[in-house]
Amino acid sequence: MRAVTEAEIRASFVNASKGEAKRANLPDLDGIEWDGRDYFGWIDPKREQQSYATFVVETEDGDAVRALLLRRGTPPKERRKLLCSWCQDITATDNVTLYVAPRAGTSGRVGNTVGTSICTDFSCSRNARRVPNAMEVQDEAERVAWQELRVAQLRERSRHFLDLISETA
Ligand SMILES: [Zn+2]
C-alpha cells in the first residue's frame, strides 16, 4: 500500500465518531515500511483495548483511505488457538486477538458490532508472504503462486470486512 498520513487516517474512519477519530493515538508513521503491506493496523499505544486498521482502496476517482476502529472482544476463558480470519495463517494461531467493530452510522451508534479475529501484531501481510513449508508447496515454481494467492485472499477477506462494517443500511 502507499504511505498514508495522520490527517488522512483521522479523516477516513468509517465507524468512529469525529471525537473518537480525533482521540485515536497513532504510532510514528515516519518509521513505517509501507511496501509489502495490504493494510496497516496498530494497537492504540495509550488505550490497549482499542486498535485500528487502515486501508487504501481503489475508487472511481482514484484511491481512497479507509480506517476502521476495532475494540478488543472478550477473550475466551480457556487459552486456545485461534485462526486469524484475515490471513488465516495456520502458523500464527498463538497470537490472534478477537475484536468487535462497531458498524457504521446509526446501526453502530445503537451498539451493533461485527466480530472478527486478527493477528495481535497485525502481521497478516508478513504472514501471507512467508516462505511455505514442504507440506504447503512441493517445489519452487509453486511457491510464487502460493504467496500471490495468499496475498490476494488476505486483501479480499480484510476488504470484505471493511465493506461489511461500512454498509449503512
Ligand atoms: Zn492475520
mmCIF file of C-alpha atoms and ligand atoms in Angstrom:
data_model
loop_
_atom_site.group_PDB
_atom_site.id
_atom_site.type_symbol
_atom_site.label_atom_id
_atom_site.label_comp_id
_atom_site.label_asym_id
_atom_site.label_seq_id
_atom_site.Cartn_x
_atom_site.Cartn_y
_atom_site.Cartn_z
ATOM 1 C CA MET A 1 0.000 0.000 0.000
ATOM 2 C CA ARG A 2 1.071 3.595 -0.428
ATOM 3 C CA ALA A 3 2.085 5.686 2.564
ATOM 4 C CA VAL A 4 -0.804 7.363 4.372
ATOM 5 C CA THR A 5 -0.669 10.448 6.580
ATOM 6 C CA GLU A 6 -2.072 11.044 10.038
ATOM 7 C CA ALA A 7 -4.556 13.573 8.633
ATOM 8 C CA GLU A 8 -5.761 11.066 6.034
ATOM 9 C CA ILE A 9 -6.275 8.391 8.672
ATOM 10 C CA ARG A 10 -8.183 10.671 11.063
ATOM 11 C CA ALA A 11 -10.445 11.860 8.251
ATOM 12 C CA SER A 12 -11.235 8.377 6.971
ATOM 13 C CA PHE A 13 -12.824 6.391 9.823
ATOM 14 C CA VAL A 14 -15.935 4.614 8.610
ATOM 15 C CA ASN A 15 -17.176 3.524 12.046
ATOM 16 C CA ALA A 16 -15.924 6.104 14.565
ATOM 17 C CA SER A 17 -17.320 9.465 15.608
ATOM 18 C CA LYS A 18 -15.326 12.621 14.900
ATOM 19 C CA GLY A 19 -14.360 12.700 18.581
ATOM 20 C CA GLU A 20 -13.139 9.096 18.550
ATOM 21 C CA ALA A 21 -11.177 9.718 15.368
ATOM 22 C CA LYS A 22 -9.564 12.768 16.962
ATOM 23 C CA ARG A 23 -8.681 10.898 20.179
ATOM 24 C CA ALA A 24 -7.104 7.925 18.401
ATOM 25 C CA ASN A 25 -3.406 7.668 19.235
ATOM 26 C CA LEU A 26 -1.241 6.925 16.229
ATOM 27 C CA PRO A 27 2.263 5.481 16.056
ATOM 28 C CA ASP A 28 5.051 7.431 14.385
ATOM 29 C CA LEU A 29 4.222 6.949 10.715
ATOM 30 C CA ASP A 30 7.674 8.045 9.524
ATOM 31 C CA GLY A 31 9.145 4.742 10.641
ATOM 32 C CA ILE A 32 6.612 2.584 8.808
ATOM 33 C CA GLU A 33 7.638 0.431 5.868
ATOM 34 C CA TRP A 34 4.622 0.636 3.533
ATOM 35 C CA ASP A 35 5.806 -1.704 0.802
ATOM 36 C CA GLY A 36 4.565 -5.250 1.210
ATOM 37 C CA ARG A 37 1.548 -4.199 3.305
ATOM 38 C CA ASP A 38 -2.051 -4.899 2.391
ATOM 39 C CA TYR A 39 -3.353 -2.835 5.307
ATOM 40 C CA PHE A 40 -1.876 -1.020 8.273
ATOM 41 C CA GLY A 41 -3.073 -1.962 11.747
ATOM 42 C CA TRP A 42 -1.961 -0.856 15.194
ATOM 43 C CA ILE A 43 -2.954 -1.013 18.852
ATOM 44 C CA ASP A 44 -3.687 2.366 20.459
ATOM 45 C CA PRO A 45 -0.488 2.979 22.475
ATOM 46 C CA LYS A 46 -2.472 4.622 25.306
ATOM 47 C CA ARG A 47 -5.671 2.556 25.251
ATOM 48 C CA GLU A 48 -4.823 -1.056 24.613
ATOM 49 C CA GLN A 49 -8.471 -2.086 24.301
ATOM 50 C CA GLN A 50 -8.654 -0.205 21.039
ATOM 51 C CA SER A 51 -6.998 -0.904 17.744
ATOM 52 C CA TYR A 52 -7.283 0.471 14.259
ATOM 53 C CA ALA A 53 -6.791 -0.747 10.708
ATOM 54 C CA THR A 54 -6.247 1.485 7.700
ATOM 55 C CA PHE A 55 -6.706 0.544 4.056
ATOM 56 C CA VAL A 56 -6.040 2.200 0.731
ATOM 57 C CA VAL A 57 -8.881 1.189 -1.566
ATOM 58 C CA GLU A 58 -9.471 1.812 -5.261
ATOM 59 C CA THR A 59 -12.426 4.012 -6.125
ATOM 60 C CA GLU A 60 -13.751 5.522 -9.337
ATOM 61 C CA ASP A 61 -11.843 8.735 -8.538
ATOM 62 C CA GLY A 62 -8.520 7.086 -7.769
ATOM 63 C CA ASP A 63 -7.563 5.698 -4.397
ATOM 64 C CA ALA A 64 -9.090 6.482 -1.021
ATOM 65 C CA VAL A 65 -8.082 5.842 2.569
ATOM 66 C CA ARG A 66 -10.487 3.976 4.879
ATOM 67 C CA ALA A 67 -9.887 3.413 8.580
ATOM 68 C CA LEU A 68 -11.615 1.031 10.981
ATOM 69 C CA LEU A 69 -11.987 1.299 14.736
ATOM 70 C CA LEU A 70 -11.667 -2.108 16.426
ATOM 71 C CA ARG A 71 -12.434 -2.886 20.065
ATOM 72 C CA ARG A 72 -10.884 -5.816 21.795
ATOM 73 C CA GLY A 73 -13.508 -8.511 22.412
ATOM 74 C CA THR A 74 -13.870 -10.707 25.482
ATOM 75 C CA PRO A 75 -11.088 -13.282 25.353
ATOM 76 C CA PRO A 76 -12.156 -16.921 25.669
ATOM 77 C CA LYS A 77 -11.878 -18.312 29.231
ATOM 78 C CA GLU A 78 -9.519 -21.023 28.190
ATOM 79 C CA ARG A 79 -6.490 -20.112 26.187
ATOM 80 C CA ARG A 80 -6.906 -21.689 22.795
ATOM 81 C CA LYS A 81 -5.544 -21.347 19.338
ATOM 82 C CA LEU A 82 -7.394 -19.003 17.023
ATOM 83 C CA LEU A 83 -7.174 -18.607 13.289
ATOM 84 C CA CYS A 84 -6.835 -15.028 12.070
ATOM 85 C CA SER A 85 -9.848 -14.511 9.834
ATOM 86 C CA TRP A 86 -7.900 -12.168 7.552
ATOM 87 C CA CYS A 87 -4.663 -14.037 6.716
ATOM 88 C CA GLN A 88 -5.797 -17.477 8.015
ATOM 89 C CA ASP A 89 -2.178 -18.447 8.584
ATOM 90 C CA ILE A 90 -2.036 -21.771 10.398
ATOM 91 C CA THR A 91 1.412 -20.958 11.814
ATOM 92 C CA ALA A 92 0.219 -17.764 13.578
ATOM 93 C CA THR A 93 -2.607 -19.134 15.732
ATOM 94 C CA ASP A 94 -0.934 -18.402 19.090
ATOM 95 C CA ASN A 95 -1.066 -14.678 18.624
ATOM 96 C CA VAL A 96 -4.569 -13.792 17.452
ATOM 97 C CA THR A 97 -6.990 -11.373 19.137
ATOM 98 C CA LEU A 98 -10.777 -11.264 18.999
ATOM 99 C CA TYR A 99 -12.148 -7.871 18.003
ATOM 100 C CA VAL A 100 -15.550 -6.333 17.626
ATOM 101 C CA ALA A 101 -16.017 -3.420 15.263
ATOM 102 C CA PRO A 102 -18.969 -1.054 15.604
ATOM 103 C CA ARG A 103 -20.980 -0.857 12.395
ATOM 104 C CA ALA A 104 -21.003 2.426 10.502
ATOM 105 C CA GLY A 105 -23.718 5.016 11.016
ATOM 106 C CA THR A 106 -26.883 4.688 13.102
ATOM 107 C CA SER A 107 -26.528 0.938 13.397
ATOM 108 C CA GLY A 108 -23.186 1.312 15.148
ATOM 109 C CA ARG A 109 -24.409 4.119 17.387
ATOM 110 C CA VAL A 110 -27.107 1.840 18.799
ATOM 111 C CA GLY A 111 -24.487 -0.791 19.550
ATOM 112 C CA ASN A 112 -24.405 -3.127 16.565
ATOM 113 C CA THR A 113 -20.994 -4.672 16.038
ATOM 114 C CA VAL A 114 -19.339 -7.331 13.917
ATOM 115 C CA GLY A 115 -16.740 -9.647 15.382
ATOM 116 C CA THR A 116 -13.550 -10.851 13.770
ATOM 117 C CA SER A 117 -10.202 -12.333 14.750
ATOM 118 C CA ILE A 118 -6.987 -10.659 13.642
ATOM 119 C CA CYS A 119 -3.287 -11.270 14.273
ATOM 120 C CA THR A 120 -2.454 -9.425 17.512
ATOM 121 C CA ASP A 121 0.509 -7.648 15.969
ATOM 122 C CA PHE A 122 -1.336 -7.105 12.653
ATOM 123 C CA SER A 123 1.311 -9.154 10.890
ATOM 124 C CA CYS A 124 -1.107 -10.594 8.276
ATOM 125 C CA SER A 125 0.779 -9.073 5.339
ATOM 126 C CA ARG A 126 4.017 -10.657 6.507
ATOM 127 C CA ASN A 127 2.289 -13.990 7.178
ATOM 128 C CA ALA A 128 0.747 -14.049 3.705
ATOM 129 C CA ARG A 129 4.222 -13.590 2.213
ATOM 130 C CA ARG A 130 6.041 -16.074 4.399
ATOM 131 C CA VAL A 131 8.031 -18.943 2.930
ATOM 132 C CA PRO A 132 5.783 -22.002 2.696
ATOM 133 C CA ASN A 133 6.838 -25.265 4.278
ATOM 134 C CA ALA A 134 7.275 -28.555 2.436
ATOM 135 C CA MET A 135 3.713 -29.626 3.278
ATOM 136 C CA GLU A 136 2.312 -26.484 1.692
ATOM 137 C CA VAL A 137 4.157 -26.472 -1.633
ATOM 138 C CA GLN A 138 6.124 -29.104 -3.471
ATOM 139 C CA ASP A 139 8.549 -27.009 -5.480
ATOM 140 C CA GLU A 140 9.868 -23.521 -6.146
ATOM 141 C CA ALA A 141 7.533 -22.939 -9.098
ATOM 142 C CA GLU A 142 4.541 -23.375 -6.803
ATOM 143 C CA ARG A 143 5.930 -21.046 -4.162
ATOM 144 C CA VAL A 144 5.351 -17.783 -6.037
ATOM 145 C CA ALA A 145 1.798 -18.741 -6.959
ATOM 146 C CA TRP A 146 1.133 -19.790 -3.342
ATOM 147 C CA GLN A 147 2.278 -16.443 -1.979
ATOM 148 C CA GLU A 148 0.363 -14.459 -4.603
ATOM 149 C CA LEU A 149 -2.800 -16.353 -3.820
ATOM 150 C CA ARG A 150 -2.391 -15.777 -0.083
ATOM 151 C CA VAL A 151 -1.845 -12.049 -0.582
ATOM 152 C CA ALA A 152 -4.919 -11.858 -2.843
ATOM 153 C CA GLN A 153 -7.008 -13.753 -0.272
ATOM 154 C CA LEU A 154 -5.842 -11.533 2.590
ATOM 155 C CA ARG A 155 -6.805 -8.432 0.628
ATOM 156 C CA GLU A 156 -10.180 -9.916 -0.258
ATOM 157 C CA ARG A 157 -11.055 -11.042 3.280
ATOM 158 C CA SER A 158 -9.930 -7.867 5.028
ATOM 159 C CA ARG A 159 -11.696 -5.635 2.478
ATOM 160 C CA HIS A 160 -14.812 -7.739 2.750
ATOM 161 C CA PHE A 161 -14.823 -6.993 6.481
ATOM 162 C CA LEU A 162 -14.279 -3.295 5.752
ATOM 163 C CA ASP A 163 -17.245 -3.338 3.337
ATOM 164 C CA LEU A 164 -19.414 -5.168 5.857
ATOM 165 C CA ILE A 165 -18.684 -2.551 8.534
ATOM 166 C CA SER A 166 -19.129 0.343 6.092
ATOM 167 C CA GLU A 167 -22.645 -0.668 4.967
ATOM 168 C CA THR A 168 -25.159 1.808 6.325
ATOM 169 C CA ALA A 169 -28.429 0.018 5.757
HETATM 170 ZN ZN ZN B 1 -3.580 -12.385 10.280
#
